[in-house]
């Protein structure tokens, strides 16, 4: 059996940019994002897939970075909260979260935002019920979800307007 | 228009919170997001035994493990600590005794977490296991072995008794006396952020600890104590907290450990707890067994109440002495209660320590009180809302226990939820399986006394303005997500007539911010807010004087609004805010003011009268709708209405967020959240473990389990509060649990006198009902507790002076009360 | 942060290659697909495989084929299963209720079928398990759920398996020496440790659902609207004749034993009958009598047993055509369309 390599060298497409990364092979994408790429916007609440705080978009799909092997992400597109704004202009979801009480402590916010982004990228014409379903894998302990749903609804309306 | 009469610039407007953008961009840096050059990582070894003596710890192998820099054990921490001066019973690492599974024993600092974890495995600990105590009942029955060698006696940590007026006499004279026992299971905060701390020795040689804490000031004091260093050589920064809810109030073992390690190694040391460790750190809701004996007149007025509580404190004191008080002291705040007797006992058990969680000690008795009121209303054939409306405490009154009620909007809260939920046409009228339940609560706006005795201000604010136009406000208050920074900016901005975006908040840093006691007891808006108000008014005065000279008007005719400073009588005559600063800076020098706040003195004079008084009380009323499947007991909550007397909403979008968040947490506690333990068969094992220390198995509501909440904010400004704003962070949680219980009764006619209220309990109660038995699930009895002789105080209405009646002949003759 | 242990990683490009690696590495190797079950277990040191053999890069495992039924590659994610129009109702409903949307984007159908059995004494961190001196399933000698038991009673927690058993599906197991097809219920053994009949060198490569014109449904009991594993799963598939007489019936239960299983007695009983209230009641009693949950999951043990009858009733009434949407909304907390 070949010896386990000390480090893995790969290239990711992180928030639209090619980024070379090097990390110990046992690391999850969460650990590599936070510890090797200093993208600490992605949070962790359990590291076992039980809270949704670490959700990022991998090839556009919301997935949990805590249960994604970093070495399986070579060449993949990874979107994190850091890449959501266009320059200094907030994504409609970010603005709506800030304006409608979608963030209190802000700890679940990055995972919520990325999950909501995937939802609205697919279809900005969503009901409150669909929003609740989409974010039902993201725990929040502050808001009771209502203002998060308000924020996503509001952003969806704005995105619908922008598409017209 | 005058300076005082101007319309609000920012208060009452729905605004983006000042930290909203950073949170939505992921730029807010929580403690675990911080990285320093040469940073090392720490992991702690925790006890696998619930109760044991540490006979030997061998650390040589761990210390030699490649990549390990330091191993610490209890001998490195000879000085104990604790949040309360009367309970300094914790060591950063246990020196000789462990008291619960998870109690920290040793720590390894290594190049990375993986290495530190590997080294933990190499530490050998020889334990001598001791018998364990798993419940207050066991604690009362087994005074030995003592979990701690201090406390009242045996395994009783705190034991107290108060009587305000002769309760037995009043009960005897009542038309009805209701006797009920209730149980409130313990639960935990489950903040999304796992606590993290980063310690470093700064360039000036001083210690810097950046950490997830609600109370940097208290931590600062305890660090100084444990590390035996002058506090002036220690700086604590409260990183933005990823939720607190009371869970980050206590100074924590891991904070002491990384601080010590950084001092020993001269390198930054970070720790982040795993989720399992967060469950062990706990300090959450105490499990409380309660007994209420309540007298009422036939028309539904309370005559007296005898409340007994028994708390399961866990392995250490934590906030326990305060928690014990809080299982009773706020009981008389909601409704007029002429006489009140309150006995409380907190026991030690071999479980993670309980402490303050949102509502601190009060949700438990509030649950019992409000469910009992529902039973009283039914017996007296009174509408539960009318019953309550007829006895709400009056504005500017004193309770039997000498708490001063200032403003109260409780009656309006009740009227609002009754109207909004269509209570009158739906309560007691919905088809079987559907029901409405109502409950109310009151909560304090900040504790009237500090955790350690002193006469200094509870909160202080410093304000700095300069010619660039920037306004910087410094305060030791701590942002948990509740919006304390936004409150601070709002108050300063309102006074100065500017946008909150111009205000930079520098908070929670003992190195540079004036002291605020912390984010607990719903004190921040009122105490920090009043200090900020004072500082801002002082600087406005200085600026108004300078502006008045330039404008040729008296200073009191200068208005600060919409970023301008102008004449009240001629708004066109004025200048920009920046120009006004420049004028004032030229006239008076650097513009900096301070403000501070101390709460008013409490009217009660008896020993213990310091717990309960508050500058103001918030009030809430809540209606919950339930659907209960009579075949399975399955519970659905389709809708909740809440009205909260907030005094004034400084930023309504945030205030509503606090209310809904409180409802959410309360509903979780009502239906599923519980921090429970499992003892293995004693013949085979001594294990006493947390049943489910994980996010998956500690059940918290998801977005699909959370109903829509209808929120009414009742605004009746309180004169003691900044712009009249009262608390909103804790109060709205409290009525939810009893409202759920009452709604289930309305739906299917069964009483669940304990939380959480789960389908299996409802089904068991329905089975009892069908069998013609008492359809109730709850504690059957209250154990015999050796409460002390009560401190007897005459209520204000009976001619007392707020002090204890010292000589026995002053006390009215009373019958002996069976415990 | 909880960390994974060290492991070597192999990424074969074909089933044959994967089978060869698996045979070569022996029991030290484990298969990983979505990783949503294995990685938490590895973080908690339930499993510390020396080698992970990833199935992610094998295109064959992503195939969907139609013939006299439908064949799903085991590597299809649960979200992909939901997006396939022909996915039968019971499987769709079961899949839609697995974990969370994120985990369904990651986890695969094959992974859900091979899900490790669960137990509140087992699904804990290493340190917690040390505090109870471990358990029969891993590193210990005693089953703390039933201390006299010689057998581990950890619970089968797959949602898709009972649905697939009801749908009379089979799985294809491929090893280095060939492949075999077995009915889904034969994949399982009533043993919390050796819960699969899959040999260590075999890969579950495909799931075949025959074309039977079944009307099917799945009802799941769990505390919350997402995240939670089943603590009872009732799957029923019925084929009706024109006169509403049941021609073929298959009832399966999940999460009440170490394996999902076909409730043969109830299945046989239903054949040839119409779903009258009496027939439903009789069938429900037969189904519920087979639910023998242990005290090692969420919720009260006795209650879980009691409501098995009701959940079976929900399933049968729904297949009869009763409007169960409101009930399903209350139980599942979401709409689940066929």
mmCIF file of N, CA, C and O in Angstrom, chain B residues 48 101 113-114 121 272 274 276 280 627 629 631-632 634-636 671-672 678 680-681 684-685 687 689-691 693-697 699-700 702 704-705 758-760 763 767, chain C residues 1 3-4 44-45 118 120-121 124-128 130-132 144 147 221-229 295 297-300 303 306-307 309-310 314 327 330-331 333:
data_model
loop_
_atom_site.group_PDB
_atom_site.id
_atom_site.type_symbol
_atom_site.label_atom_id
_atom_site.label_comp_id
_atom_site.label_asym_id
_atom_site.label_seq_id
_atom_site.Cartn_x
_atom_site.Cartn_y
_atom_site.Cartn_z
ATOM 1 N N UNK B 48 -14.383 10.926 32.255
ATOM 2 C CA UNK B 48 -15.361 9.936 31.806
ATOM 3 C C UNK B 48 -16.258 9.466 32.957
ATOM 4 O O UNK B 48 -17.164 8.679 32.743
ATOM 5 N N UNK B 101 -19.588 13.928 34.106
ATOM 6 C CA UNK B 101 -18.937 13.468 32.882
ATOM 7 C C UNK B 101 -18.749 14.682 31.984
ATOM 8 O O UNK B 101 -19.726 15.318 31.592
ATOM 9 N N UNK B 113 -5.006 20.829 16.183
ATOM 10 C CA UNK B 113 -6.025 20.144 16.983
ATOM 11 C C UNK B 113 -5.862 18.636 16.950
ATOM 12 O O UNK B 113 -6.057 17.953 17.954
ATOM 13 N N UNK B 114 -5.515 18.138 15.760
ATOM 14 C CA UNK B 114 -5.381 16.689 15.606
ATOM 15 C C UNK B 114 -4.309 16.153 16.545
ATOM 16 O O UNK B 114 -4.508 15.149 17.227
ATOM 17 N N UNK B 121 -5.090 11.273 24.405
ATOM 18 C CA UNK B 121 -5.210 9.820 24.580
ATOM 19 C C UNK B 121 -4.046 9.247 25.388
ATOM 20 O O UNK B 121 -4.137 8.144 25.923
ATOM 21 N N UNK B 272 -11.451 25.692 20.530
ATOM 22 C CA UNK B 272 -12.866 25.776 20.154
ATOM 23 C C UNK B 272 -13.519 24.498 20.652
ATOM 24 O O UNK B 272 -13.047 23.398 20.349
ATOM 25 N N UNK B 274 -15.964 21.383 21.014
ATOM 26 C CA UNK B 274 -16.825 20.597 20.132
ATOM 27 C C UNK B 274 -18.254 20.767 20.634
ATOM 28 O O UNK B 274 -18.493 21.229 21.758
ATOM 29 N N UNK B 276 -20.254 18.523 21.591
ATOM 30 C CA UNK B 276 -20.438 17.720 22.793
ATOM 31 C C UNK B 276 -19.931 18.489 24.023
ATOM 32 O O UNK B 276 -20.585 18.523 25.065
ATOM 33 N N UNK B 280 -21.536 19.995 27.739
ATOM 34 C CA UNK B 280 -20.978 19.813 29.075
ATOM 35 C C UNK B 280 -20.754 21.158 29.765
ATOM 36 O O UNK B 280 -20.914 21.273 30.972
ATOM 37 N N UNK B 627 -53.311 21.861 17.700
ATOM 38 C CA UNK B 627 -54.123 20.761 17.184
ATOM 39 C C UNK B 627 -53.528 19.492 17.783
ATOM 40 O O UNK B 627 -52.325 19.272 17.679
ATOM 41 N N UNK B 629 -53.916 15.353 18.013
ATOM 42 C CA UNK B 629 -54.570 14.159 17.483
ATOM 43 C C UNK B 629 -54.952 13.260 18.659
ATOM 44 O O UNK B 629 -54.063 12.762 19.357
ATOM 45 N N UNK B 631 -55.888 10.325 18.817
ATOM 46 C CA UNK B 631 -55.479 8.918 18.727
ATOM 47 C C UNK B 631 -54.007 8.723 19.052
ATOM 48 O O UNK B 631 -53.598 7.675 19.538
ATOM 49 N N UNK B 632 -53.195 9.711 18.732
ATOM 50 C CA UNK B 632 -51.749 9.546 18.918
ATOM 51 C C UNK B 632 -51.150 10.551 19.897
ATOM 52 O O UNK B 632 -50.017 10.379 20.337
ATOM 53 N N UNK B 634 -50.339 13.397 18.965
ATOM 54 C CA UNK B 634 -49.465 14.243 18.129
ATOM 55 C C UNK B 634 -49.898 15.707 18.236
ATOM 56 O O UNK B 634 -51.081 16.019 18.152
ATOM 57 N N UNK B 635 -48.931 16.593 18.428
ATOM 58 C CA UNK B 635 -49.229 18.004 18.681
ATOM 59 C C UNK B 635 -48.750 18.853 17.509
ATOM 60 O O UNK B 635 -47.601 18.734 17.077
ATOM 61 N N UNK B 636 -49.625 19.689 17.029
ATOM 62 C CA UNK B 636 -49.240 20.663 16.006
ATOM 63 C C UNK B 636 -49.589 22.048 16.539
ATOM 64 O O UNK B 636 -50.636 22.228 17.162
ATOM 65 N N UNK B 671 -42.175 21.888 23.699
ATOM 66 C CA UNK B 671 -42.491 20.667 22.951
ATOM 67 C C UNK B 671 -41.382 19.625 22.909
ATOM 68 O O UNK B 671 -41.659 18.436 22.808
ATOM 69 N N UNK B 672 -40.128 20.047 22.945
ATOM 70 C CA UNK B 672 -39.113 19.005 22.726
ATOM 71 C C UNK B 672 -37.763 19.210 23.377
ATOM 72 O O UNK B 672 -37.065 18.238 23.639
ATOM 73 N N UNK B 678 -28.785 9.923 31.495
ATOM 74 C CA UNK B 678 -29.070 8.497 31.483
ATOM 75 C C UNK B 678 -28.098 7.826 32.437
ATOM 76 O O UNK B 678 -26.897 8.024 32.354
ATOM 77 N N UNK B 680 -26.779 4.244 33.648
ATOM 78 C CA UNK B 680 -26.789 2.845 33.228
ATOM 79 C C UNK B 680 -27.117 1.956 34.428
ATOM 80 O O UNK B 680 -27.022 2.402 35.571
ATOM 81 N N UNK B 681 -27.509 0.711 34.175
ATOM 82 C CA UNK B 681 -27.866 -0.163 35.299
ATOM 83 C C UNK B 681 -26.737 -0.194 36.341
ATOM 84 O O UNK B 681 -25.611 -0.576 36.010
ATOM 85 N N UNK B 684 -24.090 -2.886 36.717
ATOM 86 C CA UNK B 684 -23.131 -3.103 35.641
ATOM 87 C C UNK B 684 -22.219 -1.917 35.393
ATOM 88 O O UNK B 684 -21.158 -2.053 34.808
ATOM 89 N N UNK B 685 -22.668 -0.743 35.830
ATOM 90 C CA UNK B 685 -21.921 0.447 35.433
ATOM 91 C C UNK B 685 -22.233 1.604 36.373
ATOM 92 O O UNK B 685 -23.331 1.688 36.923
ATOM 93 N N UNK B 687 -22.032 4.619 35.168
ATOM 94 C CA UNK B 687 -22.148 5.734 34.223
ATOM 95 C C UNK B 687 -23.417 6.558 34.456
ATOM 96 O O UNK B 687 -24.487 6.020 34.738
ATOM 97 N N UNK B 689 -24.642 9.680 32.192
ATOM 98 C CA UNK B 689 -24.201 10.461 31.022
ATOM 99 C C UNK B 689 -25.332 11.278 30.441
ATOM 100 O O UNK B 689 -26.514 10.945 30.582
ATOM 101 N N UNK B 690 -24.957 12.352 29.780
ATOM 102 C CA UNK B 690 -25.899 13.149 28.998
ATOM 103 C C UNK B 690 -26.527 12.226 27.964
ATOM 104 O O UNK B 690 -25.830 11.468 27.295
ATOM 105 N N UNK B 691 -27.843 12.288 27.839
ATOM 106 C CA UNK B 691 -28.479 11.331 26.942
ATOM 107 C C UNK B 691 -28.119 11.596 25.478
ATOM 108 O O UNK B 691 -28.023 10.665 24.690
ATOM 109 N N UNK B 693 -25.807 14.479 23.708
ATOM 110 C CA UNK B 693 -25.095 15.745 23.470
ATOM 111 C C UNK B 693 -24.775 15.978 21.999
ATOM 112 O O UNK B 693 -23.625 16.005 21.600
ATOM 113 N N UNK B 694 -25.803 16.152 21.198
ATOM 114 C CA UNK B 694 -25.571 16.435 19.778
ATOM 115 C C UNK B 694 -26.686 17.315 19.239
ATOM 116 O O UNK B 694 -27.783 17.354 19.785
ATOM 117 N N UNK B 695 -26.383 18.010 18.143
ATOM 118 C CA UNK B 695 -27.382 18.858 17.497
ATOM 119 C C UNK B 695 -28.545 18.027 16.956
ATOM 120 O O UNK B 695 -29.662 18.500 16.874
ATOM 121 N N UNK B 696 -28.249 16.795 16.566
ATOM 122 C CA UNK B 696 -29.300 15.957 15.988
ATOM 123 C C UNK B 696 -30.272 15.468 17.060
ATOM 124 O O UNK B 696 -31.481 15.472 16.858
ATOM 125 N N UNK B 697 -29.747 15.059 18.186
ATOM 126 C CA UNK B 697 -30.606 14.422 19.180
ATOM 127 C C UNK B 697 -31.109 15.377 20.258
ATOM 128 O O UNK B 697 -32.060 15.065 20.968
ATOM 129 N N UNK B 699 -33.289 18.115 20.411
ATOM 130 C CA UNK B 699 -34.217 18.516 19.358
ATOM 131 C C UNK B 699 -34.558 20.001 19.453
ATOM 132 O O UNK B 699 -35.119 20.448 20.452
ATOM 133 N N UNK B 700 -34.220 20.714 18.415
ATOM 134 C CA UNK B 700 -34.636 22.112 18.332
ATOM 135 C C UNK B 700 -35.464 22.282 17.063
ATOM 136 O O UNK B 700 -35.255 21.578 16.077
ATOM 137 N N UNK B 702 -37.052 23.132 13.640
ATOM 138 C CA UNK B 702 -36.579 23.550 12.324
ATOM 139 C C UNK B 702 -37.590 24.541 11.741
ATOM 140 O O UNK B 702 -38.654 24.771 12.320
ATOM 141 N N UNK B 704 -39.569 24.072 9.526
ATOM 142 C CA UNK B 704 -40.844 23.415 9.228
ATOM 143 C C UNK B 704 -41.679 23.166 10.478
ATOM 144 O O UNK B 704 -42.852 22.820 10.387
ATOM 145 N N UNK B 705 -41.072 23.306 11.636
ATOM 146 C CA UNK B 705 -41.795 23.068 12.889
ATOM 147 C C UNK B 705 -42.260 24.360 13.535
ATOM 148 O O UNK B 705 -42.928 24.337 14.564
ATOM 149 N N UNK B 758 -44.937 16.259 25.369
ATOM 150 C CA UNK B 758 -44.672 15.413 24.212
ATOM 151 C C UNK B 758 -45.905 14.559 23.903
ATOM 152 O O UNK B 758 -46.756 14.355 24.771
ATOM 153 N N UNK B 759 -45.985 14.056 22.678
ATOM 154 C CA UNK B 759 -47.178 13.292 22.293
ATOM 155 C C UNK B 759 -47.435 12.091 23.199
ATOM 156 O O UNK B 759 -48.589 11.757 23.480
ATOM 157 N N UNK B 760 -46.365 11.449 23.671
ATOM 158 C CA UNK B 760 -46.575 10.266 24.514
ATOM 159 C C UNK B 760 -47.258 10.649 25.821
ATOM 160 O O UNK B 760 -48.105 9.915 26.326
ATOM 161 N N UNK B 763 -50.897 11.347 25.042
ATOM 162 C CA UNK B 763 -51.640 10.101 24.811
ATOM 163 C C UNK B 763 -51.903 9.367 26.132
ATOM 164 O O UNK B 763 -52.999 8.850 26.356
ATOM 165 N N UNK B 767 -55.501 8.476 27.701
ATOM 166 C CA UNK B 767 -55.880 7.123 28.132
ATOM 167 C C UNK B 767 -56.448 7.163 29.551
ATOM 168 O O UNK B 767 -57.425 6.480 29.855
ATOM 169 N N UNK C 1 -13.171 21.644 16.573
ATOM 170 C CA UNK C 1 -13.629 21.000 15.337
ATOM 171 C C UNK C 1 -13.346 19.503 15.408
ATOM 172 O O UNK C 1 -12.260 19.099 15.783
ATOM 173 N N UNK C 3 -12.372 16.134 13.884
ATOM 174 C CA UNK C 3 -11.542 15.839 12.716
ATOM 175 C C UNK C 3 -11.656 14.381 12.306
ATOM 176 O O UNK C 3 -11.828 13.507 13.145
ATOM 177 N N UNK C 4 -11.466 14.174 11.016
ATOM 178 C CA UNK C 4 -11.409 12.797 10.515
ATOM 179 C C UNK C 4 -10.054 12.205 10.865
ATOM 180 O O UNK C 4 -9.061 12.923 10.965
ATOM 181 N N UNK C 44 -16.447 10.303 14.697
ATOM 182 C CA UNK C 44 -16.698 9.797 16.044
ATOM 183 C C UNK C 44 -15.941 8.502 16.309
ATOM 184 O O UNK C 44 -16.153 7.856 17.321
ATOM 185 N N UNK C 45 -15.132 8.108 15.368
ATOM 186 C CA UNK C 45 -14.280 6.921 15.501
ATOM 187 C C UNK C 45 -15.076 5.627 15.630
ATOM 188 O O UNK C 45 -14.641 4.676 16.268
ATOM 189 N N UNK C 118 -28.406 2.432 13.876
ATOM 190 C CA UNK C 118 -28.231 3.545 14.809
ATOM 191 C C UNK C 118 -28.736 3.169 16.204
ATOM 192 O O UNK C 118 -29.612 2.321 16.379
ATOM 193 N N UNK C 120 -28.843 5.162 20.375
ATOM 194 C CA UNK C 120 -28.434 6.325 21.178
ATOM 195 C C UNK C 120 -27.229 6.011 22.073
ATOM 196 O O UNK C 120 -26.656 6.921 22.648
ATOM 197 N N UNK C 121 -26.865 4.745 22.185
ATOM 198 C CA UNK C 121 -25.630 4.425 22.916
ATOM 199 C C UNK C 121 -24.427 4.349 21.978
ATOM 200 O O UNK C 121 -23.301 4.206 22.431
ATOM 201 N N UNK C 124 -22.603 8.436 19.271
ATOM 202 C CA UNK C 124 -22.062 9.398 20.226
ATOM 203 C C UNK C 124 -20.572 9.509 19.933
ATOM 204 O O UNK C 124 -19.977 8.614 19.334
ATOM 205 N N UNK C 125 -19.995 10.588 20.428
ATOM 206 C CA UNK C 125 -18.560 10.778 20.252
ATOM 207 C C UNK C 125 -17.778 9.709 21.009
ATOM 208 O O UNK C 125 -18.289 9.085 21.944
ATOM 209 N N UNK C 126 -16.547 9.570 20.618
ATOM 210 C CA UNK C 126 -15.675 8.598 21.262
ATOM 211 C C UNK C 126 -15.638 8.816 22.771
ATOM 212 O O UNK C 126 -15.734 7.877 23.553
ATOM 213 N N UNK C 127 -15.513 10.065 23.195
ATOM 214 C CA UNK C 127 -15.392 10.365 24.636
ATOM 215 C C UNK C 127 -16.659 9.943 25.387
ATOM 216 O O UNK C 127 -16.572 9.433 26.494
ATOM 217 N N UNK C 128 -17.799 10.173 24.778
ATOM 218 C CA UNK C 128 -19.048 9.774 25.427
ATOM 219 C C UNK C 128 -19.097 8.261 25.569
ATOM 220 O O UNK C 128 -19.454 7.718 26.612
ATOM 221 N N UNK C 130 -16.708 6.245 25.702
ATOM 222 C CA UNK C 130 -15.748 5.828 26.721
ATOM 223 C C UNK C 130 -16.385 5.932 28.116
ATOM 224 O O UNK C 130 -16.144 5.107 28.996
ATOM 225 N N UNK C 131 -17.196 6.945 28.303
ATOM 226 C CA UNK C 131 -17.819 7.164 29.612
ATOM 227 C C UNK C 131 -18.832 6.070 29.964
ATOM 228 O O UNK C 131 -19.179 5.911 31.136
ATOM 229 N N UNK C 132 -19.313 5.314 28.966
ATOM 230 C CA UNK C 132 -20.183 4.179 29.288
ATOM 231 C C UNK C 132 -19.431 2.865 29.080
ATOM 232 O O UNK C 132 -20.038 1.794 29.024
ATOM 233 N N UNK C 144 -26.252 -1.923 25.971
ATOM 234 C CA UNK C 144 -26.876 -1.168 27.066
ATOM 235 C C UNK C 144 -28.377 -0.993 26.877
ATOM 236 O O UNK C 144 -29.068 -0.582 27.798
ATOM 237 N N UNK C 147 -29.415 -5.380 28.288
ATOM 238 C CA UNK C 147 -28.117 -5.818 28.815
ATOM 239 C C UNK C 147 -27.953 -7.339 28.767
ATOM 240 O O UNK C 147 -26.842 -7.841 28.811
ATOM 241 N N UNK C 221 -42.403 8.369 10.909
ATOM 242 C CA UNK C 221 -42.530 9.016 12.212
ATOM 243 C C UNK C 221 -41.166 9.550 12.620
ATOM 244 O O UNK C 221 -40.177 8.826 12.628
ATOM 245 N N UNK C 222 -41.147 10.821 12.941
ATOM 246 C CA UNK C 222 -39.952 11.455 13.502
ATOM 247 C C UNK C 222 -40.424 12.692 14.223
ATOM 248 O O UNK C 222 -41.552 13.140 14.024
ATOM 249 N N UNK C 223 -39.555 13.243 15.050
ATOM 250 C CA UNK C 223 -39.974 14.355 15.891
ATOM 251 C C UNK C 223 -40.182 15.627 15.065
ATOM 252 O O UNK C 223 -41.148 16.336 15.249
ATOM 253 N N UNK C 224 -39.256 15.923 14.184
ATOM 254 C CA UNK C 224 -39.250 17.222 13.511
ATOM 255 C C UNK C 224 -39.494 17.084 12.006
ATOM 256 O O UNK C 224 -39.475 16.000 11.464
ATOM 257 N N UNK C 225 -39.664 18.204 11.380
ATOM 258 C CA UNK C 225 -39.952 18.213 9.952
ATOM 259 C C UNK C 225 -38.755 17.948 9.065
ATOM 260 O O UNK C 225 -38.892 17.778 7.857
ATOM 261 N N UNK C 226 -37.570 17.941 9.642
ATOM 262 C CA UNK C 226 -36.384 17.582 8.862
ATOM 263 C C UNK C 226 -35.328 17.045 9.817
ATOM 264 O O UNK C 226 -35.572 16.930 11.017
ATOM 265 N N UNK C 227 -34.197 16.719 9.266
ATOM 266 C CA UNK C 227 -33.036 16.184 9.987
ATOM 267 C C UNK C 227 -33.226 14.756 10.506
ATOM 268 O O UNK C 227 -32.355 13.922 10.349
ATOM 269 N N UNK C 228 -34.352 14.481 11.155
ATOM 270 C CA UNK C 228 -34.416 13.291 11.994
ATOM 271 C C UNK C 228 -34.547 11.988 11.212
ATOM 272 O O UNK C 228 -35.279 11.900 10.229
ATOM 273 N N UNK C 229 -33.861 11.004 11.740
ATOM 274 C CA UNK C 229 -33.997 9.653 11.218
ATOM 275 C C UNK C 229 -35.381 9.128 11.585
ATOM 276 O O UNK C 229 -35.993 9.595 12.546
ATOM 277 N N UNK C 295 -35.635 0.802 23.240
ATOM 278 C CA UNK C 295 -35.437 2.138 23.803
ATOM 279 C C UNK C 295 -34.058 2.676 23.429
ATOM 280 O O UNK C 295 -33.214 2.904 24.282
ATOM 281 N N UNK C 297 -33.821 4.987 20.482
ATOM 282 C CA UNK C 297 -33.974 6.075 19.507
ATOM 283 C C UNK C 297 -34.650 7.235 20.230
ATOM 284 O O UNK C 297 -34.863 7.198 21.437
ATOM 285 N N UNK C 298 -35.013 8.231 19.450
ATOM 286 C CA UNK C 298 -35.762 9.360 19.994
ATOM 287 C C UNK C 298 -37.176 8.895 20.378
ATOM 288 O O UNK C 298 -37.670 7.885 19.882
ATOM 289 N N UNK C 299 -37.819 9.641 21.233
ATOM 290 C CA UNK C 299 -39.221 9.484 21.647
ATOM 291 C C UNK C 299 -39.436 8.248 22.542
ATOM 292 O O UNK C 299 -38.648 7.330 22.573
ATOM 293 N N UNK C 300 -40.564 8.311 23.219
ATOM 294 C CA UNK C 300 -40.906 7.281 24.190
ATOM 295 C C UNK C 300 -41.167 5.935 23.504
ATOM 296 O O UNK C 300 -41.935 5.845 22.544
ATOM 297 N N UNK C 303 -44.870 4.631 23.413
ATOM 298 C CA UNK C 303 -45.671 5.448 22.505
ATOM 299 C C UNK C 303 -45.369 5.083 21.057
ATOM 300 O O UNK C 303 -46.277 4.965 20.225
ATOM 301 N N UNK C 306 -47.192 2.109 20.261
ATOM 302 C CA UNK C 306 -48.632 2.342 20.195
ATOM 303 C C UNK C 306 -49.076 2.969 18.877
ATOM 304 O O UNK C 306 -50.151 2.662 18.378
ATOM 305 N N UNK C 307 -48.285 3.886 18.378
ATOM 306 C CA UNK C 307 -48.746 4.613 17.187
ATOM 307 C C UNK C 307 -48.448 3.883 15.877
ATOM 308 O O UNK C 307 -48.837 4.351 14.816
ATOM 309 N N UNK C 309 -49.816 1.304 14.832
ATOM 310 C CA UNK C 309 -51.153 1.003 14.336
ATOM 311 C C UNK C 309 -51.720 2.200 13.557
ATOM 312 O O UNK C 309 -52.245 2.056 12.443
ATOM 313 N N UNK C 310 -51.594 3.377 14.137
ATOM 314 C CA UNK C 310 -52.140 4.579 13.490
ATOM 315 C C UNK C 310 -51.420 4.881 12.180
ATOM 316 O O UNK C 310 -52.049 5.231 11.187
ATOM 317 N N UNK C 314 -52.797 5.285 8.444
ATOM 318 C CA UNK C 314 -52.628 6.436 7.532
ATOM 319 C C UNK C 314 -52.263 5.931 6.138
ATOM 320 O O UNK C 314 -52.785 6.400 5.122
ATOM 321 N N UNK C 327 -53.481 15.364 7.330
ATOM 322 C CA UNK C 327 -52.759 14.532 8.287
ATOM 323 C C UNK C 327 -51.281 14.448 7.929
ATOM 324 O O UNK C 327 -50.402 14.566 8.763
ATOM 325 N N UNK C 330 -49.517 17.483 8.933
ATOM 326 C CA UNK C 330 -49.249 17.556 10.378
ATOM 327 C C UNK C 330 -48.101 16.635 10.786
ATOM 328 O O UNK C 330 -47.284 16.986 11.624
ATOM 329 N N UNK C 331 -48.047 15.463 10.162
ATOM 330 C CA UNK C 331 -47.017 14.496 10.553
ATOM 331 C C UNK C 331 -45.674 14.837 9.903
ATOM 332 O O UNK C 331 -44.650 14.901 10.575
ATOM 333 N N UNK C 333 -44.968 17.599 8.245
ATOM 334 C CA UNK C 333 -44.766 19.047 8.284
ATOM 335 C C UNK C 333 -44.384 19.596 6.908
ATOM 336 O O UNK C 333 -43.762 20.630 6.779
#
